[in-house]
Structures are given as C-alpha cells and as structure tokens.
CSV table of C-alpha atoms in Angstrom, one decimal:
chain,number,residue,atom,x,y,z
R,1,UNK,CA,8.8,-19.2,7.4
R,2,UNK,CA,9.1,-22.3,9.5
R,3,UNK,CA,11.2,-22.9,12.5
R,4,UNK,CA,14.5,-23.6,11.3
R,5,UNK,CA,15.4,-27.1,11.6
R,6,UNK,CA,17.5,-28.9,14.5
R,7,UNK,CA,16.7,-25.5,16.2
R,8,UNK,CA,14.9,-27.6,19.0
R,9,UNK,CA,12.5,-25.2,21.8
R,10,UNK,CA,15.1,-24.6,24.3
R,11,UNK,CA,14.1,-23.5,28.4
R,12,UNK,CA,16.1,-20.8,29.4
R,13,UNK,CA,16.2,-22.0,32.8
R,14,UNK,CA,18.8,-18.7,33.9
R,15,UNK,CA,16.2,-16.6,32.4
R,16,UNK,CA,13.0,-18.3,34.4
R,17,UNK,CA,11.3,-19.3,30.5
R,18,UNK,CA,8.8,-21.6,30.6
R,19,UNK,CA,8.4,-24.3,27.9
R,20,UNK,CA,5.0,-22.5,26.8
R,21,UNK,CA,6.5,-19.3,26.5
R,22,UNK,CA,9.6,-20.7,24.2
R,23,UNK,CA,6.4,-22.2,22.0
R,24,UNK,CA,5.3,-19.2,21.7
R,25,UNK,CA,7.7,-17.2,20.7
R,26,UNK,CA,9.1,-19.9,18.6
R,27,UNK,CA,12.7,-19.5,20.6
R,28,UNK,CA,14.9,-22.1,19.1
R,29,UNK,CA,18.6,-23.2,19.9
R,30,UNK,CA,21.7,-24.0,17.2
R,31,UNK,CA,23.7,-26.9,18.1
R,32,UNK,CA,27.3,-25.5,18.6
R,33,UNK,CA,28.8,-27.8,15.9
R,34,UNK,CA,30.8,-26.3,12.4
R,35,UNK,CA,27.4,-27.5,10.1
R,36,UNK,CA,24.7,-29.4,11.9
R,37,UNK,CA,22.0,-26.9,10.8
R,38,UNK,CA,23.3,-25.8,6.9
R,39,UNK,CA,23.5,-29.5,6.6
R,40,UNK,CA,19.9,-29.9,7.5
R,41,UNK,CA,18.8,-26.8,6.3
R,42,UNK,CA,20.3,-28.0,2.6
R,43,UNK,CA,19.6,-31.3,2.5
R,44,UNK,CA,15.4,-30.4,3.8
R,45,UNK,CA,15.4,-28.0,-0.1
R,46,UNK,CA,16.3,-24.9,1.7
R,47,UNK,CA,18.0,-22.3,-0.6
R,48,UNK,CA,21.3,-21.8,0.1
R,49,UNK,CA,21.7,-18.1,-1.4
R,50,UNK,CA,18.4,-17.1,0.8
R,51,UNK,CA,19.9,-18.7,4.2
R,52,UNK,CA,22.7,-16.5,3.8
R,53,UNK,CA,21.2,-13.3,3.0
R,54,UNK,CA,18.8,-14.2,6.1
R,55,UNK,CA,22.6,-14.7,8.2
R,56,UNK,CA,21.7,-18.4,9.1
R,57,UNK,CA,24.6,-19.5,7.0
R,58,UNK,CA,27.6,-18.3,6.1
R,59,UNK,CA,30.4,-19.6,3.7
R,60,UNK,CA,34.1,-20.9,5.2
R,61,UNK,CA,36.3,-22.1,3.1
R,62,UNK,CA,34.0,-22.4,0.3
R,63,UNK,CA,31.6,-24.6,2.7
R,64,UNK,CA,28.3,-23.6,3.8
R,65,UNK,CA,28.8,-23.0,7.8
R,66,UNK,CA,26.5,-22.1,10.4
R,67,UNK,CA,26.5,-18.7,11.4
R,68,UNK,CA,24.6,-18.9,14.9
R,69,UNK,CA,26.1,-21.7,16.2
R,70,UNK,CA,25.7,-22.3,20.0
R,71,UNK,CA,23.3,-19.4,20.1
R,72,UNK,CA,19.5,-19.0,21.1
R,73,UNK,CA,17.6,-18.0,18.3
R,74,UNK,CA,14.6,-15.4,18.6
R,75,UNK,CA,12.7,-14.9,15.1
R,76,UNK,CA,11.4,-11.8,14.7
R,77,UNK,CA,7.7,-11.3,13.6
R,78,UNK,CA,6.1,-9.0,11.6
R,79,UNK,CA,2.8,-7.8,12.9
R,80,UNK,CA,1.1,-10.5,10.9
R,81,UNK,CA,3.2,-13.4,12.6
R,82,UNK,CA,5.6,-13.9,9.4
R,83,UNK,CA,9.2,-14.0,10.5
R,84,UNK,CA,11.4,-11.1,8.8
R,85,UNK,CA,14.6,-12.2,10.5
R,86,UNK,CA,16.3,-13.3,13.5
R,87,UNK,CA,18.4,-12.5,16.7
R,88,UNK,CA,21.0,-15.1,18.0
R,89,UNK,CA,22.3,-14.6,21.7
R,90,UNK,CA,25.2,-16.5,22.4
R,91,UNK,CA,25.2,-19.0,25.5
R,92,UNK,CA,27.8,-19.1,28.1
R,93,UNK,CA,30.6,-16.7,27.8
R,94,UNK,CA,31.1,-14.6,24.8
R,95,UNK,CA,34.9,-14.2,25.1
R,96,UNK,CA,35.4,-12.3,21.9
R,97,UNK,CA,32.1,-12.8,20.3
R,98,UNK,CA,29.6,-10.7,20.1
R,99,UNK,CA,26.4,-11.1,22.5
R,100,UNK,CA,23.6,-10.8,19.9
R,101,UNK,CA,24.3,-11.1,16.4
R,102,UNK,CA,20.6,-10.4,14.0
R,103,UNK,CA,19.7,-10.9,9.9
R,104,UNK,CA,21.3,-9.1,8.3
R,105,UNK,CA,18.9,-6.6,6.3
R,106,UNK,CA,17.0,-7.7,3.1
R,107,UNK,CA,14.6,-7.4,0.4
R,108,UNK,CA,11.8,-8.4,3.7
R,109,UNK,CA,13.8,-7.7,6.6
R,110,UNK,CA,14.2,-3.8,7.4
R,111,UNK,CA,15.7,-3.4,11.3
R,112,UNK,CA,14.2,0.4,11.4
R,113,UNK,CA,10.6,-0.6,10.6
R,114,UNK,CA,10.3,-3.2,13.1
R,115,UNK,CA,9.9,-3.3,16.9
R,116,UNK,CA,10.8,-7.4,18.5
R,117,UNK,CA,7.1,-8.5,19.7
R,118,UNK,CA,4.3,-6.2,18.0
R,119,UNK,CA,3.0,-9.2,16.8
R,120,UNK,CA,2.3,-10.7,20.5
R,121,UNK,CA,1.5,-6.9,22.1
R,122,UNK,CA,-0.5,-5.2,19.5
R,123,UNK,CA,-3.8,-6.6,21.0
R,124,UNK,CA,-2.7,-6.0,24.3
R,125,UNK,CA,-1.4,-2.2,23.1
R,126,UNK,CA,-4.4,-1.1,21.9
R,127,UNK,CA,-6.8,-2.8,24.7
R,128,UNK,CA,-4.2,-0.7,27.0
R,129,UNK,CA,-4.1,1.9,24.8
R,130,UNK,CA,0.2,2.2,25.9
R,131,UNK,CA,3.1,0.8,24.6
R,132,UNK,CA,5.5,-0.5,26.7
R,133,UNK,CA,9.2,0.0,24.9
R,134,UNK,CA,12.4,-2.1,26.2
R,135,UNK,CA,15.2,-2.6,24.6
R,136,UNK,CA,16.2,-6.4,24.6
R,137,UNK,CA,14.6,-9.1,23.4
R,138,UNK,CA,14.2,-11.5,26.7
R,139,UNK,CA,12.6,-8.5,28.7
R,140,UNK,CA,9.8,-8.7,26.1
R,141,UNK,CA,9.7,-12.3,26.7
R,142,UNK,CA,10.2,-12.4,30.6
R,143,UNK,CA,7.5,-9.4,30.5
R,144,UNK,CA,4.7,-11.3,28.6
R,145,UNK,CA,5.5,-14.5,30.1
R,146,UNK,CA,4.2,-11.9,33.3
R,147,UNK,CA,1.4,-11.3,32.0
R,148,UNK,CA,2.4,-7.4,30.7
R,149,UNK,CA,1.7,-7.8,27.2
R,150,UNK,CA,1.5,-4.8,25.7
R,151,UNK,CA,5.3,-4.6,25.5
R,152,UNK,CA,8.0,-4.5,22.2
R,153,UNK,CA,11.5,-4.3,22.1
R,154,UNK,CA,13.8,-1.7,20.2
R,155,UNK,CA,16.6,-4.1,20.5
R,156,UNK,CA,19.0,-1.6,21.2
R,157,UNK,CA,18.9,1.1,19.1
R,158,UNK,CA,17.5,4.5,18.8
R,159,UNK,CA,14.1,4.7,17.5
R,160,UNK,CA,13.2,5.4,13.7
R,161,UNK,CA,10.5,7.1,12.7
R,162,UNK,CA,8.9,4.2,11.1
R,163,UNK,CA,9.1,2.4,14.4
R,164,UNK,CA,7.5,5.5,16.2
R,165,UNK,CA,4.5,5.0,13.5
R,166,UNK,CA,4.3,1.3,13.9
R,167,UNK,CA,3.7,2.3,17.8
R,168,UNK,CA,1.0,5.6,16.9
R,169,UNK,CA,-1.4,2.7,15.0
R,170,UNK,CA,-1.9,1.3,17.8
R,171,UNK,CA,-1.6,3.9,20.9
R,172,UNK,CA,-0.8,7.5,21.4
R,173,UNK,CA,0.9,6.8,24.6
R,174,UNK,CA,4.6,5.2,24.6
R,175,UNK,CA,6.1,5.0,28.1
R,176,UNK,CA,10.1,4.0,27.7
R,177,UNK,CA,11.3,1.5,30.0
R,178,UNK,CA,15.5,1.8,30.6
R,179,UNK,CA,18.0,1.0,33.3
R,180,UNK,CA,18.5,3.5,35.7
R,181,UNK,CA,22.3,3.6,35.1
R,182,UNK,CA,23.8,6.4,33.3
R,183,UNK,CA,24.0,4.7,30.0
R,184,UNK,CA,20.2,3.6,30.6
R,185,UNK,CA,19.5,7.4,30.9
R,186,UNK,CA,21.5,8.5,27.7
R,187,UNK,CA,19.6,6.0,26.2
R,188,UNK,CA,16.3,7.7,27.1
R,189,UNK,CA,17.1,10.7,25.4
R,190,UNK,CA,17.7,9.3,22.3
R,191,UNK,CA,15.4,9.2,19.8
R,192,UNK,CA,12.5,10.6,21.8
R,193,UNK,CA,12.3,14.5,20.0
R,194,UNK,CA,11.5,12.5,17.3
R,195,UNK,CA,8.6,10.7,19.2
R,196,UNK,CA,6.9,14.0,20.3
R,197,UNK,CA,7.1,15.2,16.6
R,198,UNK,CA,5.3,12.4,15.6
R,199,UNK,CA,2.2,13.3,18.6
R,200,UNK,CA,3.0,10.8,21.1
R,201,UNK,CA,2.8,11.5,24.5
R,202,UNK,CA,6.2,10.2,25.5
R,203,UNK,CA,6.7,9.3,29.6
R,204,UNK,CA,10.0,7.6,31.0
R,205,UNK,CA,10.6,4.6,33.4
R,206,UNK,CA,13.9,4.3,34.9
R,207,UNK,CA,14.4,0.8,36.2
R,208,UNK,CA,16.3,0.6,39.5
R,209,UNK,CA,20.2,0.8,39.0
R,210,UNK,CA,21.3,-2.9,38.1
R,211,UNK,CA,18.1,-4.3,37.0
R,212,UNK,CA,16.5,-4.3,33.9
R,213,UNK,CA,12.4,-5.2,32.7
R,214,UNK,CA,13.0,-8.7,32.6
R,215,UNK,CA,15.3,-9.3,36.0
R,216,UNK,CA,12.9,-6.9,37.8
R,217,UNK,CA,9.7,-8.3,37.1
R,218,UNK,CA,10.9,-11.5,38.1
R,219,UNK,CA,12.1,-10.0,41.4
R,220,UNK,CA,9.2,-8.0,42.4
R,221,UNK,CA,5.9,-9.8,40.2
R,222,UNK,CA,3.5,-8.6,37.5
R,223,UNK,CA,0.9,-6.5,39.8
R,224,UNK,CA,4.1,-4.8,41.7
R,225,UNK,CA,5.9,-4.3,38.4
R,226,UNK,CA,2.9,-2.4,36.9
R,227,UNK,CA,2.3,-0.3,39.6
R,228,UNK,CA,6.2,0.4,39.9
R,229,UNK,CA,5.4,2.1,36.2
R,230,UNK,CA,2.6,3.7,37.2
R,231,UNK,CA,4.3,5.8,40.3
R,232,UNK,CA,7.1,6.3,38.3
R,233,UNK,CA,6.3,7.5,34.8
R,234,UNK,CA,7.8,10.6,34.1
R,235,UNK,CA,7.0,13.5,31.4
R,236,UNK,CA,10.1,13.4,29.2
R,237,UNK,CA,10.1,16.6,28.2
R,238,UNK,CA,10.7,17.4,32.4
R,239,UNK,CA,12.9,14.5,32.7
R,240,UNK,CA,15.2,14.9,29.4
R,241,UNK,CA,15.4,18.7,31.3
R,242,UNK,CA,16.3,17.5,34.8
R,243,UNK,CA,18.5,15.2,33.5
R,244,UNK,CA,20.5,17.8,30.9
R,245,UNK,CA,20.4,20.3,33.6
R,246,UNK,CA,22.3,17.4,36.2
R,247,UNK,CA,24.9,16.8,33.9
R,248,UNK,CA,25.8,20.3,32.9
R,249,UNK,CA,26.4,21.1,36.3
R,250,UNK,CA,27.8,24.9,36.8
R,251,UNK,CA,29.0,24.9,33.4
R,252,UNK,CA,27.1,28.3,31.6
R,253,UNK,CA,27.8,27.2,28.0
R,254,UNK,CA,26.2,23.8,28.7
R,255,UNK,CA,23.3,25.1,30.3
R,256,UNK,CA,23.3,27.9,27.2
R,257,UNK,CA,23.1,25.1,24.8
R,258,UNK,CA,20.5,23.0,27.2
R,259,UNK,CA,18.1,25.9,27.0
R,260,UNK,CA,18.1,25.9,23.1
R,261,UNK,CA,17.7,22.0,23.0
R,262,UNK,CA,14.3,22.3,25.3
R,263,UNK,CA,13.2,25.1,23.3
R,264,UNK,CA,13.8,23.0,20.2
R,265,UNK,CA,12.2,20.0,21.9
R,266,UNK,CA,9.0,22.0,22.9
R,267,UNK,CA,8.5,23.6,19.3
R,268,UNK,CA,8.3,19.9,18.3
R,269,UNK,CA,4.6,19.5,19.7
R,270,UNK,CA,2.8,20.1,16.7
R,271,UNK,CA,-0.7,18.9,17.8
R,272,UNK,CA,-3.0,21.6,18.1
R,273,UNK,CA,-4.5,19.3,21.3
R,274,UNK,CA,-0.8,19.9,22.6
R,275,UNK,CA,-1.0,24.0,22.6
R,276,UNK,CA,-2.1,23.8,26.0
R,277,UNK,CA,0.7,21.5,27.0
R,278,UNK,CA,3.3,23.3,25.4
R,279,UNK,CA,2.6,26.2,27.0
R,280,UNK,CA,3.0,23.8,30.4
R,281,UNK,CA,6.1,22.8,29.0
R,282,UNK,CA,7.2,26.5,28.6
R,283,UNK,CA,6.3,27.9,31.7
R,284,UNK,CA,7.7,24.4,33.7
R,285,UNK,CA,11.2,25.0,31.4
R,286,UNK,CA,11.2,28.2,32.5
R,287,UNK,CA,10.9,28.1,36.3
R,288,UNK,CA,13.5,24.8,36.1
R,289,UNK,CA,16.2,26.8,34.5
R,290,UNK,CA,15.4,30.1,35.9
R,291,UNK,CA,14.8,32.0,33.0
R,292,UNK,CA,12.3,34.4,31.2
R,293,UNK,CA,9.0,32.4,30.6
R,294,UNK,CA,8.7,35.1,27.7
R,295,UNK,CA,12.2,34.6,26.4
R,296,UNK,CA,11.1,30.7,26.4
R,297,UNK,CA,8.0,31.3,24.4
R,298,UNK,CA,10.2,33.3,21.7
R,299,UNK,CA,12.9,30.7,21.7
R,300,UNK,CA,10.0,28.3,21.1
R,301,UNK,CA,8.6,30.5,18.5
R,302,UNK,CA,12.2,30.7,16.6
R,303,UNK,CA,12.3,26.9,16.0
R,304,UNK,CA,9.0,26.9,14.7
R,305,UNK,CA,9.6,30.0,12.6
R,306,UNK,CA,12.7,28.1,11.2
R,307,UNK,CA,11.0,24.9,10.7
R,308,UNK,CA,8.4,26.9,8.1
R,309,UNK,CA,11.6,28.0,6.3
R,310,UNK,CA,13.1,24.6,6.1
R,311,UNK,CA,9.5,23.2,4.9
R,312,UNK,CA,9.7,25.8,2.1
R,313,UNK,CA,12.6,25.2,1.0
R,314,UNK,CA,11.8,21.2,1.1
R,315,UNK,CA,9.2,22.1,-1.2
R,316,UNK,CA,10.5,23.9,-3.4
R,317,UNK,CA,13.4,21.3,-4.8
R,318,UNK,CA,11.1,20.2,-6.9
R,319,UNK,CA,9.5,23.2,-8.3
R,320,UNK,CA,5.7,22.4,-9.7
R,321,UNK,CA,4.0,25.0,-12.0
R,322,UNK,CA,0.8,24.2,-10.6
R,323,UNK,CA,1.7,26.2,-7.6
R,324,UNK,CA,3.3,29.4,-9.0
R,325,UNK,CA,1.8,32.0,-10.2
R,326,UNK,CA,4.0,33.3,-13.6
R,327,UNK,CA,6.2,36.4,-13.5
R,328,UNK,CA,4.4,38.2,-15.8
R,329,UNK,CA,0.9,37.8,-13.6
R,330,UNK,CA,2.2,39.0,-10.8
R,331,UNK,CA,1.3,43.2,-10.4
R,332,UNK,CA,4.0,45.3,-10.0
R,333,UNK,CA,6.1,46.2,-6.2
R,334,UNK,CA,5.3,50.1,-6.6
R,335,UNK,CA,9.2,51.5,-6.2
R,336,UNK,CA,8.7,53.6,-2.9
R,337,UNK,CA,8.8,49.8,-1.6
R,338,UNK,CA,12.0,49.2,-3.0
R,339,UNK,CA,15.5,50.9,-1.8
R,340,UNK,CA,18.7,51.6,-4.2
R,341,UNK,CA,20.0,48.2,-2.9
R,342,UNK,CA,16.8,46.3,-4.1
R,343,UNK,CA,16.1,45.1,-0.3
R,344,UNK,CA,12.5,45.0,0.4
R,345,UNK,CA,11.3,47.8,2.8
R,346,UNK,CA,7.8,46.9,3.3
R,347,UNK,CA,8.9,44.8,5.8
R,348,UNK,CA,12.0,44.6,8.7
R,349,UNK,CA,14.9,41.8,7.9
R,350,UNK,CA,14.1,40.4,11.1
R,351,UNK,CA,10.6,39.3,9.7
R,352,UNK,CA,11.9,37.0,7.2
R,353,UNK,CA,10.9,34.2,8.7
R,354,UNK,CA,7.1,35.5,8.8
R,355,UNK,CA,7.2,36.7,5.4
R,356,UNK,CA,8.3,32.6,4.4
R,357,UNK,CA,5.1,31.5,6.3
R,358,UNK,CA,3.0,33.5,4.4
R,359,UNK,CA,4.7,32.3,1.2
R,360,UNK,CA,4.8,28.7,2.5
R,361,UNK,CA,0.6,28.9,2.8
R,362,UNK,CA,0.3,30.5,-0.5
R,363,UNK,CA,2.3,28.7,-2.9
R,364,UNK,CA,1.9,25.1,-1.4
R,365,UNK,CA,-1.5,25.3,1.1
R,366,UNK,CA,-3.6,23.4,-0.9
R,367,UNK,CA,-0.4,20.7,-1.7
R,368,UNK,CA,-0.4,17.4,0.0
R,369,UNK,CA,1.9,17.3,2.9
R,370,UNK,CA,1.3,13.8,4.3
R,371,UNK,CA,0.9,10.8,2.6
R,372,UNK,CA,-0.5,9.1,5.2
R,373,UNK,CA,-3.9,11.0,6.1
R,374,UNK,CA,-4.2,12.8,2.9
R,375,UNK,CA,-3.5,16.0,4.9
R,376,UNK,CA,-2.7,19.4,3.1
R,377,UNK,CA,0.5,21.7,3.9
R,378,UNK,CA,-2.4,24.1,5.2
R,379,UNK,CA,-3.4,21.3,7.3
R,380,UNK,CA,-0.5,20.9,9.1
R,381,UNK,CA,0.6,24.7,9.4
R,382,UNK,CA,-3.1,25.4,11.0
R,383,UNK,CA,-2.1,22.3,13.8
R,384,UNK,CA,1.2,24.1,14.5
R,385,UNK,CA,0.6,25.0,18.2
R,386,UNK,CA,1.8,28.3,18.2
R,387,UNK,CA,-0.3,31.6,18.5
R,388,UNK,CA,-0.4,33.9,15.4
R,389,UNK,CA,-0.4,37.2,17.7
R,390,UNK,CA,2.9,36.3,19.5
R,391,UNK,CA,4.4,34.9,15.7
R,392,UNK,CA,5.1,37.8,14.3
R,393,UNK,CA,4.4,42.0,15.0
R,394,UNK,CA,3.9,42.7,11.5
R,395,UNK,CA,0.2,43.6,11.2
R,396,UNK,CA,-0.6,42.7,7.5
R,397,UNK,CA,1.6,39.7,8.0
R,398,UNK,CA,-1.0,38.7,10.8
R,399,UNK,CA,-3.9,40.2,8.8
R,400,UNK,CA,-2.8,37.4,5.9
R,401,UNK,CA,-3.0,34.8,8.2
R,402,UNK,CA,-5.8,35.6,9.5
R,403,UNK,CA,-8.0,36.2,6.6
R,404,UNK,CA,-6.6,32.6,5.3
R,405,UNK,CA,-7.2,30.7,8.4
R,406,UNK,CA,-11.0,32.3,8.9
R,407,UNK,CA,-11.5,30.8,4.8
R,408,UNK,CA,-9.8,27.9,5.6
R,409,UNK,CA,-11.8,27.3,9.2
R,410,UNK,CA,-15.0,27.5,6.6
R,411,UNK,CA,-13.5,25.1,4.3
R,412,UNK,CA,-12.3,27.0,1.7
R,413,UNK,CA,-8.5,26.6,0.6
R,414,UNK,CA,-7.3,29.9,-1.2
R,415,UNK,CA,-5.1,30.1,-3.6
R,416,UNK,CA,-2.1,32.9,-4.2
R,417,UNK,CA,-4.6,35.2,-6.3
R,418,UNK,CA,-7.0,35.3,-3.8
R,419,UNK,CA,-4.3,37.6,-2.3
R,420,UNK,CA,-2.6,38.5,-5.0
R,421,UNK,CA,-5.8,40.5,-6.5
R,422,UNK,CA,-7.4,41.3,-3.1
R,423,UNK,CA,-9.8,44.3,-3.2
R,424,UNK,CA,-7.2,46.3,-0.3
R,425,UNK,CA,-4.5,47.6,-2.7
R,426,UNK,CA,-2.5,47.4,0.0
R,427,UNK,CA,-3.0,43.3,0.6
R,428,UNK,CA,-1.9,43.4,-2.8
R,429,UNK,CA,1.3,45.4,-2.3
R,430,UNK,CA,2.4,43.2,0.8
R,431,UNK,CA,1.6,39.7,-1.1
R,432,UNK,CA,3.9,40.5,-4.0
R,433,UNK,CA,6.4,42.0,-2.4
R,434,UNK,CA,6.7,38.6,-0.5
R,435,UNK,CA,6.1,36.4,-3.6
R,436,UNK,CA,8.9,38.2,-4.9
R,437,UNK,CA,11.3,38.1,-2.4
R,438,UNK,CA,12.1,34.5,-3.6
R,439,UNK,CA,13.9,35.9,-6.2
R,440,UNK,CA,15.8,38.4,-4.5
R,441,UNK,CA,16.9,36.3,-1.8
C-alpha cells in the first residue's frame, strides 16, 4: 500500500528524528482538520469500505471523517515491507484521547502475529543472532536511527505465541528491553513462560527508572547503550524469581504459590539442549528460596508429569482409529490384577500420571505433533528434559520407556502391539492394564 495521501514525512524534532529516518519508516502526519485526508483519499479511487476497516476513516454523521486526525502515523510492515496496518500517536496533549490508536484487525492485519519493525531488523536479527524487544513504536525508530537494528516493538502488549515464532526464525536469543519502574517490571514477566516454552533463551534489560530505549539511547549513545545491555542482561528465569520473591515479602502463602510458579516456569524448558540448564535453574531456585533442591526437582517433575496428561487428553478429542488398538484385540487383564472395586492394582494411584505417559507414547508416538517441523508426539516426549529414573519408581513403567526410547534412538517407532504382544508375559500384563485404564477412568 502506498503512503496515504496528504500524510506529508513529518521530523519529530521532540523525538531527535531525522528526515531520513521518517523516509524510512514511511512516518507520515494527518492534518488535524474534520476531512482533509477521506477527501483525498476518495477523490484519488480509494475504497471507502477498505479505509474504514483499515481505521483511516470513520463515518460521522453519515460523512466519511478522518479517524487519525492530528496524529503521526507509523505503518506497520509485514516482514516483506507490505503495510498490514497502522499506529496513530496523537501530537500535543491528549486531554481525553487516547495516546496511540492502531487498525483495527482484518482480513490482512492480525495484531498477535506481528512485531512493529521485523521488516527493518530481520537482517540485523539474524547477523546478530538477538532480538532486541521494546514495546513502543518510536524506541524502535530512535533505536535504529542509532544504529541498533536488530530491534522490534511489541507495542504494548504481551507477547503471542505467533510473535515468539516470528522472533525463533530468526534468532534463538530474545533479550527484553522495559523500564525499570514497577509497571516496566510487571511487564517483563508477562508473556515470557511462554517464550521459554517455545526454546528461546529469554534475558531481561531493565532500563534505568524514568527512561525508556529510545530517551536513553539518545542520552547515553549507540556504543554505550549496547554495552549498557550487555552488563545488564539478566536470565529471566533468576530475575522473574528475584523479582516474585521481592514482592511477596514475608508473606508464606505468596512465597508458597511463588515456588509452584518457578517450578511451573522450569518444567517449561523442553529442549533436550536445556536439561543441563534446567537442572541450573533447579539447583539456583532452590538455594534463592531456601528450599529442598530435591523437592524442586519433583515439583519440576509434577508439571511435566501433568503436562503429558493434558497432551493426552488434547489428543484424544478427536479420537482416530488408526491409533487404537480394538477392544476385542486387546488380551485379557488376568483378575488377580483387578480388586472388587475394579481399581487397577498393578500399579499405585499415585502413578497415574506415569501410566498416561506410557499410554500417551503408545497410542499417539508415531502421530504428528507439530505442524511446523513435521515432528512426531515421540519426538517431542524424547526432547522433554526430564530424566526417566527420577519420573517415575515404577520399574516396568521405566522398563517401557526404556525399551521404546532404545527402538526409537535406532529409528524405529513402535507401535501399541509391539507391547501389547511382547514375548515377557508380564510386559504384556502391564501394557493392557494401562490401555485399559482409559476406560475405567
């Protein structure tokens, strides 16, 4: 899309722009008149119904009216250059407007699946290999105008997982960039489990209290700015920790439920390159919040133990044939494995949890799990960090593991029946009981 017209290349001269940075990110101004641009915009063969659904234009009074009047307008790029949308920051004093005002979302324009600047960083991202992430739109610009180019812009809300995608095709490393007030270090924390889920390694810069990215690198310079991010990234895991622990103070119920959030957070690491740090991230958690390192490591376990459940039963709303084995195939649970109440007594209640792993590798291991690599449910079980000998202390649930994940280490993917007919009767015994606990529970 073209820049819109009578939106002339305005210089920011409050914000330090240059002209050739305004050029560049095609910055444009609306006159602060009732119509000046829907005039032009109409009268040029624009379409009326698409400048409203793109918020340029809005109807008063049964007249075409111009939305962002009096505003700065910053187009925002996909990451082929084409414009999706725009922001509009209003000039002067907002009174009881609103500061920014942005497209509203469309059949192109989708605010959760694009990051302000990956067009104008993703060179710079990848030569870097970091993303820099800020939340406004003029610390992008003031930052690039810097020369730090491998920066994008959330605009102000908490990262999607799409975004956090967008970012891992480019880089691993995303290093968040926030005011050092207390709002600026809620805002850290938001968003970021998410990031470590998705396998990037995830640092925090807190800008000194009442600056931002783009005042700050105007005070200080480009080289001092970069090296201010360099002494001052920190792990977030740590600081989301430190942080938590500050604010819960001497209150025991906060710092119960803080404990249970880092576990959660830590379980999230589901790289098997990050089994080593986890285990960092356990023994650090431990010593901050004075607490068993082997409690940790269960806690940790727990979360991954429940996220298996949750996965099985996500894949089991739509139930397929092609992974279940029939009823009527399945041998029979001899009775001294059953009690008068029908509970299963092969294995302790408490082991639930292991027994729905097991199941989860058997009915769905060789079912695609991500779309994205082509990567198998097996796939992303065997690059859960956690260690089978501290999962579970049920010996043929471990011996199942095992024996799949030395076939599957070859490359081969079994199937239920491998198990299901296994030479050791008493594989045989343990596998249906568990395949048929699905209908019991």
């Amino acid at each position: 899309m073209r820049r819109r017209p009578e939106c002339r290349p305005l210089l920011l001269r409050g914000k330090g722009l240059y002209p050739e940075t305004v050029k560049k990110f095609q910055l444009g101004y609306c006159l602060n008149t009732r119509d000046a641009f829907a005039k032009t915009a109409i009268s040029k063969g624009y379409n009326l119904e698409y400048l409203q659904k793109l918020g340029l234009v809005t109807m008063r009074y049964e007249q075409p009216a111009d939305n962002y009047r009096g505003r700065v307008i910053f187009p925002i790029h996909n990451q082929s250059g084409k414009i999706l949308g725009f922001g509009a920051r209003i000039l002067g004093k907002a009174d009881k407007a609103p500061k920014y005002i942005n497209s509203p979302e469309n059949e192109i324009y989708y605010k959760s699946k694009v990051l302000y600047g990956t067009y104008f960083a993703r060179h710079s991202i990848d030569k870097l290999d970091e993303c820099l992430l800020v939340e406004g739109y003029t610390d992008v610009i003031s930052l690039h105008q810097a020369g730090v180019e491998n920066v994008v812009a959330s605009s102000g809300t908490s990262l999607t997982q799409d975004q956090l995608r967008l970012i891992r095709k480019y880089t691993n490393n995303l290093t968040i960039l926030y005011d050092g007030d207390a709002a600026g270090v809620k805002a850290a924390l938001r968003g970021l489990d998410m990031a470590v889920e998705e396998g990037l390694n995830v640092k925090v810069v807190l800008i000194p209290d009442k600056e931002d990215p783009d005042s700050y690198v105007q005070k200080i310079g480009a080289d001092a700015f970069r090296q201010f991010i360099a002494d001052n990234k920190q792990d977030f895991v740590i600081f989301k920790l430190q942080a938590s622990l500050v604010d819960a103070g001497s209150d025991m119920n906060k710092k119960s439920k803080l404990v249970s959030e880092i576990a959660e957070t830590i379980s999230k690491i589901n790289k098997t390159e990050g089994f080593t740090r986890q285990q960092e991230y356990i023994r650090q958690s431990a010593e901050i919040l004075k607490i068993d390192e082997e409690g940790m490591t269960q806690l940790v376990n727990k979360f991954i133990r429940e996220k298996m459940t949750k996965l099985e039963k996500e894949l089991t709303k739509n139930k397929n044939p092609d992974y279940d084995v029939p009823e009527e195939d399945l041998p029979p649970i001899p009775e001294e494995y059953l009690d008068d109440t029908s509970n299963i007594a092969l294995f302790n209640p408490h082991e639930k949890q292991e027994q729905e792993l097991v199941k989860i590798l058997l009915r769905f291991g060789q079912k695609q799990f991500s779309e994205e690599d082509n990567s198998s449910v097996a796939d992303y079980i065997f690059h859960l960090p956690y260690d089978f000998e501290s999962l579970s202390d049920n010996e043929m649930v471990k011996r199942i593991l095992h024996e799949y994940k030395a076939e599957y280490d070859k490359g081969n993917m079994l199937d239920s029946r491998w198990f299901l007919y296994h030479s050791d009767p008493e594989v045989v015994k343990a596998t249906t009981v568990i395949w048929k606990i699905k209908k019991r529970n």
